[in-house]
Short mmCIF file of C-alpha atoms and ligand atoms in Angstrom, two decimals:
data_model
loop_
_atom_site.label_atom_id
_atom_site.label_comp_id
_atom_site.label_asym_id
_atom_site.label_seq_id
_atom_site.Cartn_x
_atom_site.Cartn_y
_atom_site.Cartn_z
CA MET A 1 104.57 186.53 138.04
CA LYS A 2 106.95 183.54 138.23
CA ARG A 3 110.61 184.22 138.99
CA ALA A 4 113.42 182.37 137.20
CA LEU A 5 117.14 182.57 137.88
CA ILE A 6 119.52 181.55 135.08
CA THR A 7 123.22 180.83 135.60
CA GLY A 8 125.15 181.15 132.33
CA ILE A 9 122.70 183.77 131.02
CA THR A 10 125.48 185.33 128.88
CA GLY A 11 125.93 182.07 126.94
CA GLN A 12 124.12 180.82 123.83
CA ASP A 13 121.38 178.93 125.68
CA GLY A 14 121.08 181.51 128.46
CA SER A 15 120.20 184.21 125.94
CA TYR A 16 117.50 182.11 124.22
CA LEU A 17 116.09 180.92 127.54
CA ALA A 18 115.88 184.48 128.90
CA GLU A 19 113.96 185.57 125.76
CA PHE A 20 111.66 182.55 126.04
CA LEU A 21 110.87 183.17 129.73
CA LEU A 22 110.27 186.90 129.17
CA GLN A 23 107.71 185.95 126.51
CA LYS A 24 106.05 183.78 129.15
CA GLU A 25 105.97 186.85 131.42
CA TYR A 26 108.50 185.60 133.95
CA ALA A 27 110.62 187.94 136.03
CA VAL A 28 114.08 186.88 134.78
CA PHE A 29 117.23 187.08 136.92
CA GLY A 30 120.68 186.20 135.60
CA MET A 31 123.90 185.33 137.35
CA VAL A 32 126.98 186.78 135.66
CA ARG A 33 130.62 186.37 136.69
CA ARG A 34 132.84 189.39 136.81
CA SER A 35 135.15 190.05 133.87
CA SER A 36 137.44 192.97 133.12
CA THR A 37 135.46 193.83 129.99
CA GLU A 38 131.71 193.61 129.52
CA ASN A 39 130.56 190.30 128.08
CA LEU A 40 126.84 190.87 127.52
CA SER A 41 126.69 190.85 123.71
CA ARG A 42 124.15 187.98 123.50
CA ILE A 43 121.74 189.63 125.97
CA LYS A 44 122.24 193.34 125.32
CA HIS A 45 118.80 193.55 123.66
CA LEU A 46 117.27 192.25 126.94
CA LEU A 47 119.00 194.65 129.35
CA GLY A 48 116.39 196.66 131.21
CA ARG A 49 114.00 193.70 131.15
CA ILE A 50 116.18 191.32 133.18
CA THR A 51 118.00 191.72 136.50
CA LEU A 52 121.65 190.67 136.70
CA PHE A 53 123.56 189.56 139.79
CA GLN A 54 127.29 189.04 140.08
CA GLY A 55 128.07 185.46 141.03
CA ASP A 56 130.50 182.68 140.26
CA LEU A 57 129.99 178.92 140.50
CA LEU A 58 133.49 178.72 142.01
CA ASP A 59 132.45 180.87 144.95
CA GLN A 60 129.65 179.49 147.11
CA PRO A 61 129.06 182.70 149.12
CA SER A 62 128.33 184.55 145.85
CA LEU A 63 125.50 182.08 145.14
CA ILE A 64 123.78 182.64 148.47
CA SER A 65 122.60 186.23 148.16
CA PRO A 66 120.97 185.97 144.68
CA LEU A 67 119.05 182.85 145.76
CA ARG A 68 118.11 184.32 149.15
CA GLU A 69 116.97 187.64 147.64
CA VAL A 70 115.23 186.37 144.52
CA GLN A 71 113.55 183.28 146.04
CA PRO A 72 113.14 181.94 142.49
CA ASP A 73 110.40 179.52 141.46
CA GLU A 74 112.80 178.03 138.91
CA VAL A 75 116.62 177.84 138.68
CA TYR A 76 118.28 176.92 135.38
CA ASN A 77 121.94 175.92 135.78
CA LEU A 78 123.44 176.58 132.36
CA ALA A 79 126.84 177.86 133.51
CA ALA A 80 129.79 175.61 132.72
CA GLN A 81 133.18 175.41 131.05
CA SER A 82 131.46 173.96 128.00
CA PHE A 83 134.22 173.56 125.38
CA VAL A 84 135.38 169.93 125.27
CA PRO A 85 139.02 170.47 124.05
CA THR A 86 139.67 172.99 126.85
CA SER A 87 138.70 170.31 129.34
CA TRP A 88 141.90 168.38 128.48
CA GLU A 89 144.00 171.54 128.86
CA GLN A 90 142.26 172.64 132.10
CA PRO A 91 140.83 169.48 133.68
CA ILE A 92 140.82 170.80 137.23
CA ALA A 93 139.15 174.11 136.36
CA THR A 94 136.58 172.22 134.26
CA THR A 95 135.84 169.94 137.22
CA GLN A 96 135.49 172.96 139.52
CA TYR A 97 133.00 174.78 137.22
CA THR A 98 131.16 171.97 135.55
CA ALA A 99 131.03 169.32 138.31
CA LEU A 100 131.53 170.93 141.73
CA GLY A 101 129.69 174.09 140.60
CA VAL A 102 126.53 171.94 140.39
CA ALA A 103 127.05 170.65 143.94
CA ARG A 104 127.60 174.20 145.25
CA LEU A 105 124.41 175.42 143.58
CA LEU A 106 122.27 172.45 144.66
CA GLU A 107 123.47 172.76 148.24
CA THR A 108 122.72 176.50 148.25
CA ILE A 109 119.22 175.84 146.87
CA ARG A 110 118.65 173.20 149.55
CA LEU A 111 119.53 175.72 152.26
CA GLU A 112 118.05 178.95 150.82
CA CYS A 113 115.10 178.09 148.55
CA PRO A 114 114.31 174.35 148.68
CA HIS A 115 110.98 174.84 146.90
CA ALA A 116 112.66 176.16 143.74
CA ARG A 117 112.49 173.82 140.74
CA PHE A 118 115.97 173.08 139.36
CA TYR A 119 117.16 172.35 135.81
CA GLN A 120 120.66 170.92 135.23
CA ALA A 121 122.23 171.29 131.76
CA SER A 122 123.48 167.73 131.29
CA SER A 123 125.02 166.58 128.04
CA SER A 124 125.10 163.80 125.47
CA GLU A 125 128.90 163.89 126.02
CA MET A 126 128.09 161.70 129.05
CA PHE A 127 127.30 158.83 126.63
CA GLY A 128 130.79 159.18 125.14
CA LYS A 129 131.85 155.80 123.78
CA ALA A 130 128.19 154.98 123.51
CA ALA A 131 126.99 151.50 124.41
CA GLU A 132 124.09 151.67 121.93
CA VAL A 133 122.66 153.73 119.08
CA PRO A 134 120.46 155.71 119.49
CA GLN A 135 121.01 156.81 123.09
CA ASN A 136 118.11 157.22 125.52
CA GLU A 137 117.65 157.91 129.25
CA ARG A 138 118.62 154.31 130.12
CA THR A 139 121.82 154.16 128.02
CA PRO A 140 124.87 153.78 130.32
CA PHE A 141 127.34 156.67 130.52
CA TYR A 142 130.94 156.27 129.28
CA PRO A 143 132.38 159.81 129.17
CA ARG A 144 135.54 160.34 127.10
CA SER A 145 136.72 163.80 128.22
CA PRO A 146 137.18 165.63 131.53
CA TYR A 147 134.16 167.68 130.42
CA GLY A 148 132.05 164.54 129.98
CA VAL A 149 133.21 163.22 133.35
CA ALA A 150 132.32 166.53 135.04
CA LYS A 151 128.86 166.59 133.42
CA THR A 152 128.28 163.02 134.60
CA TYR A 153 129.02 164.15 138.16
CA GLY A 154 126.56 167.05 137.75
CA HIS A 155 123.90 164.67 136.44
CA TRP A 156 124.20 162.26 139.36
CA ALA A 157 124.38 165.12 141.88
CA THR A 158 121.03 166.32 140.48
CA VAL A 159 119.50 162.83 140.79
CA SER A 160 120.92 162.50 144.30
CA TYR A 161 119.42 165.80 145.54
CA ARG A 162 116.09 164.77 144.02
CA GLU A 163 116.12 161.40 145.74
CA SER A 164 117.67 162.34 149.09
CA HIS A 165 116.46 165.91 149.67
CA HIS A 166 113.28 165.77 147.55
CA LEU A 167 114.26 168.80 145.47
CA PHE A 168 112.30 169.19 142.23
CA ALA A 169 115.52 168.63 140.27
CA CYS A 170 115.59 167.67 136.57
CA SER A 171 118.47 166.77 134.31
CA GLY A 172 118.14 167.56 130.61
CA ILE A 173 120.47 165.33 128.60
CA LEU A 174 120.81 167.63 125.63
CA PHE A 175 122.48 166.68 122.38
CA ASN A 176 124.44 169.33 120.44
CA HIS A 177 122.40 172.42 119.68
CA GLU A 178 123.56 175.37 117.64
CA SER A 179 122.46 178.79 116.42
CA PRO A 180 123.87 182.03 115.02
CA ARG A 181 124.77 182.82 118.67
CA ARG A 182 126.99 179.72 119.07
CA GLY A 183 130.56 180.40 120.21
CA LYS A 184 133.04 180.43 117.31
CA ASP A 185 135.16 177.58 118.77
CA PHE A 186 132.43 174.97 118.30
CA VAL A 187 132.58 173.21 114.96
CA SER A 188 129.24 174.40 113.51
CA ARG A 189 129.95 178.09 114.05
CA LYS A 190 133.66 177.70 113.28
CA VAL A 191 132.60 176.40 109.85
CA THR A 192 129.81 178.93 109.15
CA ASP A 193 131.99 181.86 110.27
CA ALA A 194 134.84 180.64 108.03
CA VAL A 195 132.47 180.20 105.07
CA ALA A 196 131.34 183.81 105.47
CA ARG A 197 134.91 185.11 105.79
CA ILE A 198 136.01 183.12 102.71
CA ALA A 199 132.98 184.34 100.73
CA ARG A 200 133.79 187.96 101.68
CA GLY A 201 137.48 187.54 100.77
CA LEU A 202 138.71 187.73 104.37
CA ALA A 203 140.12 184.17 104.60
CA THR A 204 141.42 181.49 102.25
CA GLU A 205 141.27 178.25 104.25
CA LEU A 206 139.58 176.47 107.15
CA ARG A 207 141.54 174.06 109.36
CA LEU A 208 139.49 171.28 110.96
CA GLY A 209 140.04 168.07 112.92
CA ASN A 210 137.98 164.89 112.60
CA LEU A 211 135.57 165.16 109.66
CA GLU A 212 134.05 161.71 110.29
CA ALA A 213 132.71 162.36 113.81
CA ARG A 214 128.91 162.25 113.88
CA ARG A 215 126.60 164.35 116.02
CA ASP A 216 122.87 164.87 116.50
CA TRP A 217 122.62 168.64 115.87
CA GLY A 218 119.49 170.66 116.67
CA TYR A 219 118.50 174.31 117.04
CA ALA A 220 119.14 175.98 120.42
CA GLY A 221 115.85 177.94 120.28
CA ASP A 222 113.93 174.64 120.28
CA TYR A 223 115.98 173.16 123.12
CA VAL A 224 115.36 175.93 125.69
CA GLU A 225 111.62 175.23 125.42
CA ALA A 226 112.34 171.63 126.48
CA MET A 227 114.22 172.91 129.57
CA TRP A 228 111.16 174.91 130.61
CA LEU A 229 108.72 172.06 129.89
CA MET A 230 110.68 169.75 132.22
CA LEU A 231 110.07 172.15 135.13
CA GLN A 232 106.31 172.41 134.41
CA GLN A 233 105.61 168.67 134.99
CA ASP A 234 103.95 167.17 138.07
CA SER A 235 107.14 165.39 139.11
CA PRO A 236 110.87 165.85 138.35
CA ASP A 237 112.60 163.53 135.89
CA ASP A 238 115.44 163.28 133.35
CA TYR A 239 114.95 163.63 129.59
CA VAL A 240 116.99 163.18 126.41
CA ILE A 241 116.52 166.14 124.05
CA ALA A 242 117.69 165.52 120.47
CA THR A 243 116.52 165.42 116.86
CA GLY A 244 116.94 161.65 116.35
CA GLU A 245 119.20 162.26 113.32
CA THR A 246 122.95 161.96 113.07
CA HIS A 247 125.25 163.72 110.59
CA SER A 248 129.01 163.85 110.10
CA VAL A 249 131.18 166.96 110.36
CA ARG A 250 131.91 166.37 106.65
CA GLU A 251 128.17 166.71 105.81
CA LEU A 252 127.98 169.89 107.89
CA VAL A 253 130.93 171.33 105.96
CA GLU A 254 129.44 170.40 102.56
CA ILE A 255 126.10 172.05 103.36
CA ALA A 256 127.70 175.19 104.81
CA PHE A 257 130.04 175.83 101.87
CA ALA A 258 127.32 175.04 99.33
CA ALA A 259 125.02 177.57 101.04
CA ALA A 260 127.51 180.28 99.98
CA GLY A 261 128.05 178.77 96.51
CA LEU A 262 131.52 177.40 97.44
CA ASP A 263 133.19 173.98 96.99
CA TRP A 264 134.49 172.96 100.44
CA LYS A 265 137.29 170.78 99.00
CA GLN A 266 139.11 173.92 97.82
CA TYR A 267 139.29 175.43 101.31
CA VAL A 268 139.22 172.77 104.05
CA VAL A 269 142.53 171.48 105.44
CA VAL A 270 142.56 168.58 107.90
CA ASP A 271 144.89 169.52 110.74
CA PRO A 272 145.98 166.57 112.93
CA THR A 273 146.67 168.94 115.85
CA LEU A 274 142.90 169.47 116.09
CA LEU A 275 142.18 165.76 116.68
CA ARG A 276 141.09 164.98 120.26
CA PRO A 277 142.93 162.64 122.67
CA ALA A 278 139.72 160.57 122.85
CA GLU A 279 136.89 161.19 120.39
CA VAL A 280 133.16 160.67 120.80
CA GLU A 281 132.57 159.09 117.40
CA LEU A 282 128.79 158.87 117.14
CA LEU A 283 125.91 160.55 118.95
CA GLN A 284 122.27 160.08 118.02
CA GLY A 285 119.50 160.74 120.52
CA ASP A 286 116.18 159.02 121.04
CA TYR A 287 113.80 161.72 122.35
CA THR A 288 110.71 159.48 122.54
CA LYS A 289 110.24 160.14 126.28
CA ALA A 290 110.34 163.93 125.80
CA ARG A 291 107.90 163.68 122.89
CA ARG A 292 105.46 161.54 124.86
CA GLN A 293 105.69 163.20 128.28
CA LEU A 294 106.57 166.82 127.45
CA GLY A 295 104.91 167.03 124.04
CA TRP A 296 108.25 168.40 122.74
CA LYS A 297 109.72 167.96 119.27
CA PRO A 298 112.42 169.74 117.24
CA THR A 299 111.23 172.20 114.57
CA VAL A 300 114.40 173.05 112.61
CA SER A 301 116.06 170.53 110.27
CA PHE A 302 119.84 170.04 110.14
CA ARG A 303 120.11 171.63 106.69
CA ASP A 304 117.93 174.63 107.66
CA LEU A 305 119.99 175.12 110.83
CA ILE A 306 123.32 175.24 108.99
CA GLU A 307 121.90 177.45 106.23
CA MET A 308 120.44 179.81 108.87
CA MET A 309 123.89 180.10 110.50
CA VAL A 310 125.70 180.72 107.19
CA LYS A 311 123.17 183.42 106.27
CA ALA A 312 123.57 185.14 109.64
CA ASP A 313 127.38 185.12 109.37
CA LEU A 314 127.31 186.39 105.77
CA GLU A 315 125.03 189.23 106.83
CA GLN A 316 127.22 190.08 109.78
CA TYR A 317 130.37 190.43 107.64
CA GLN A 318 128.39 192.44 105.09
CA ARG A 319 127.26 194.85 107.82
CA SER A 320 130.84 195.22 109.09
CA ALA A 321 132.11 195.89 105.55
CA LYS A 322 129.41 198.56 105.03
CA SER A 323 130.14 200.28 108.32
CA GLU A 324 133.90 200.27 107.56
CA ALA A 325 133.22 201.78 104.12
CA ALA A 326 130.93 204.51 105.57
P1 NAP B 1 128.17 178.62 126.53
O1 NAP B 1 127.70 179.46 125.41
O2 NAP B 1 129.60 178.21 126.60
O3 NAP B 1 127.81 179.41 127.90
C1 NAP B 1 128.35 179.03 129.13
C2 NAP B 1 127.94 180.03 130.18
O4 NAP B 1 128.50 179.64 131.44
C3 NAP B 1 128.42 181.47 129.92
O5 NAP B 1 127.39 182.36 130.29
C4 NAP B 1 129.60 181.60 130.89
O6 NAP B 1 129.85 182.91 131.29
C5 NAP B 1 129.05 180.81 132.05
N1 NAP B 1 130.08 180.42 133.03
C6 NAP B 1 131.20 179.68 132.80
N2 NAP B 1 131.87 179.52 133.94
C7 NAP B 1 131.17 180.15 134.93
C8 NAP B 1 131.36 180.35 136.32
N3 NAP B 1 132.43 179.86 136.97
N4 NAP B 1 130.43 181.05 137.01
C9 NAP B 1 129.37 181.57 136.39
N5 NAP B 1 129.13 181.44 135.05
C10 NAP B 1 130.04 180.74 134.34
O7 NAP B 1 127.31 177.29 126.66
P2 NAP B 1 125.89 176.92 125.98
O8 NAP B 1 126.12 176.33 124.66
O9 NAP B 1 124.97 178.06 126.15
O10 NAP B 1 125.45 175.71 126.94
C11 NAP B 1 124.73 175.95 128.13
C12 NAP B 1 124.93 174.76 129.06
O11 NAP B 1 124.45 173.58 128.43
C13 NAP B 1 126.38 174.46 129.45
O12 NAP B 1 126.37 173.98 130.76
C14 NAP B 1 126.78 173.36 128.49
O13 NAP B 1 127.83 172.58 129.04
C15 NAP B 1 125.48 172.60 128.38
N6 NAP B 1 125.25 171.87 127.13
C16 NAP B 1 125.37 172.52 125.94
C17 NAP B 1 125.09 171.85 124.77
C18 NAP B 1 125.18 172.53 123.43
O14 NAP B 1 125.23 171.82 122.41
N7 NAP B 1 125.16 173.85 123.38
C19 NAP B 1 124.70 170.50 124.81
C20 NAP B 1 124.58 169.87 126.06
C21 NAP B 1 124.84 170.57 127.21
P3 NAP B 1 130.89 183.88 130.50
O15 NAP B 1 130.05 184.57 129.46
O16 NAP B 1 131.35 184.78 131.58
O17 NAP B 1 131.98 183.02 129.92
O1 G4F B 2 131.30 171.44 118.09
P1 G4F B 2 132.12 170.60 119.00
O2 G4F B 2 133.32 171.24 119.62
O3 G4F B 2 131.11 170.01 120.06
P2 G4F B 2 131.20 168.76 121.07
O4 G4F B 2 132.58 168.40 121.42
O5 G4F B 2 130.33 167.69 120.51
O6 G4F B 2 130.53 169.38 122.39
C1 G4F B 2 129.38 170.21 122.30
O7 G4F B 2 128.23 169.40 122.42
C2 G4F B 2 128.10 168.72 123.68
C3 G4F B 2 126.82 167.88 123.61
O8 G4F B 2 127.13 166.65 122.98
C4 G4F B 2 128.04 169.76 124.77
F1 G4F B 2 127.84 169.16 125.98
C5 G4F B 2 129.32 170.58 124.78
O9 G4F B 2 129.23 171.61 125.77
C6 G4F B 2 129.47 171.25 123.42
O10 G4F B 2 128.43 172.18 123.27
O11 G4F B 2 132.66 169.31 118.20
C7 G4F B 2 131.79 168.45 117.49
C8 G4F B 2 132.60 167.46 116.68
C9 G4F B 2 133.66 166.71 117.50
O12 G4F B 2 133.59 165.33 117.19
C10 G4F B 2 134.98 167.27 117.02
O13 G4F B 2 136.08 166.35 117.07
O14 G4F B 2 133.33 168.17 115.68
C11 G4F B 2 134.62 167.62 115.60
N1 G4F B 2 135.52 168.63 115.02
C12 G4F B 2 136.24 168.46 113.87
N2 G4F B 2 137.00 169.55 113.66
C13 G4F B 2 135.81 169.82 115.54
C14 G4F B 2 136.74 170.41 114.69
N3 G4F B 2 135.37 170.46 116.65
C15 G4F B 2 135.84 171.70 116.90
N4 G4F B 2 135.39 172.36 117.99
N5 G4F B 2 136.77 172.31 116.09
C16 G4F B 2 137.27 171.68 114.97
O15 G4F B 2 138.12 172.25 114.26
#
């Protein structure tokens, strides 16, 4: 039985990856930071089948004992401060988690379990003010936010440990990926949650920032398979994972409201306070290398993804209304 350790197992991707690896009959270990209230809602259906350790990317000693005890075959580093606007409000904390956290983990792997294969959750935010469209593994990085800068550090740290210490270290340059488990701050879920609340009479408007920004949005369930595939290859490498399509926030909003039979123009208010100090205007990924070398491709279209999320949020508010009425 292979052993995998996931940092960030309580997050969107961590929960899908844990499910995926359990299906592949892995022994799954997760690193969870302490909080004053339990924060396991995305993985509560997996408790009993996974083993959790307390650990924090800010605290190197807390990384040592899980890695020493578990001796994992594979380590997936998904933990990060992952919300871009917060990275302008907390640039130092973001650098500590999202950049230096990678260095702490790589160094601990080098010392405790150098044969473990390592996956780093890199990001299309590294392309930032992108030099070309679409972006591939050779496109230069031009990050626009402290988050993008921190992810760029994590990417190059991964390459450096691969080249200098011969770790089997891979960097997945993932474009935006969403699901019904996405945090409600991110634009896709912010919109689908608001659509459901408006449809159920719980809200009357939705305040958004830049409607013209374009992203390459895929389904998180597809993207965790790509993470795993990278670690099953003969040699470590870096891969862009994307759908190859780009859509605006405006298109996302139109599809989401229409899925609930609503006209978005009656509810959406553009709020200038939600504009970013520096925007990433256009992301579109070229996943040719992943398709050719990993045999990976996305399976869920943009429209199906947004409709899936609206349906899940509508059902959730319906369940809450029923349980309140009972
Ligand atoms: P997410 O839902 O925000 O999850 C982030 C995870 O990191 C949570 O489990 C969080 O734990 C954990 N974490 C944060 N700080 C930590 C610390 N100091 N020590 C230990 N754990 C910590 O993010 P996601 O969408 O699943 O994304 C997973 C990874 O992929 C992230 O690194 C993200 O930056 C990257 N990424 C995401 C996308 C995307 O579109 N989703 C695209 C490219 C790259 P708590 O539950 O305790 O907060
Ligand atoms: O959903 P977002 O907050 O995602 P963003 O900034 O692209 O970052 C996500 O994807 C990255 C991969 O490219 C990850 F690395 C990162 O961890 C995260 O998962 O915003 C998407 C777009 C932006 O252009 C933003 O300006 O939506 C625009 N937007 C417009 N109104 C909004 C809003 N974003 C948010 N969060 N909230 C708004 O009200």
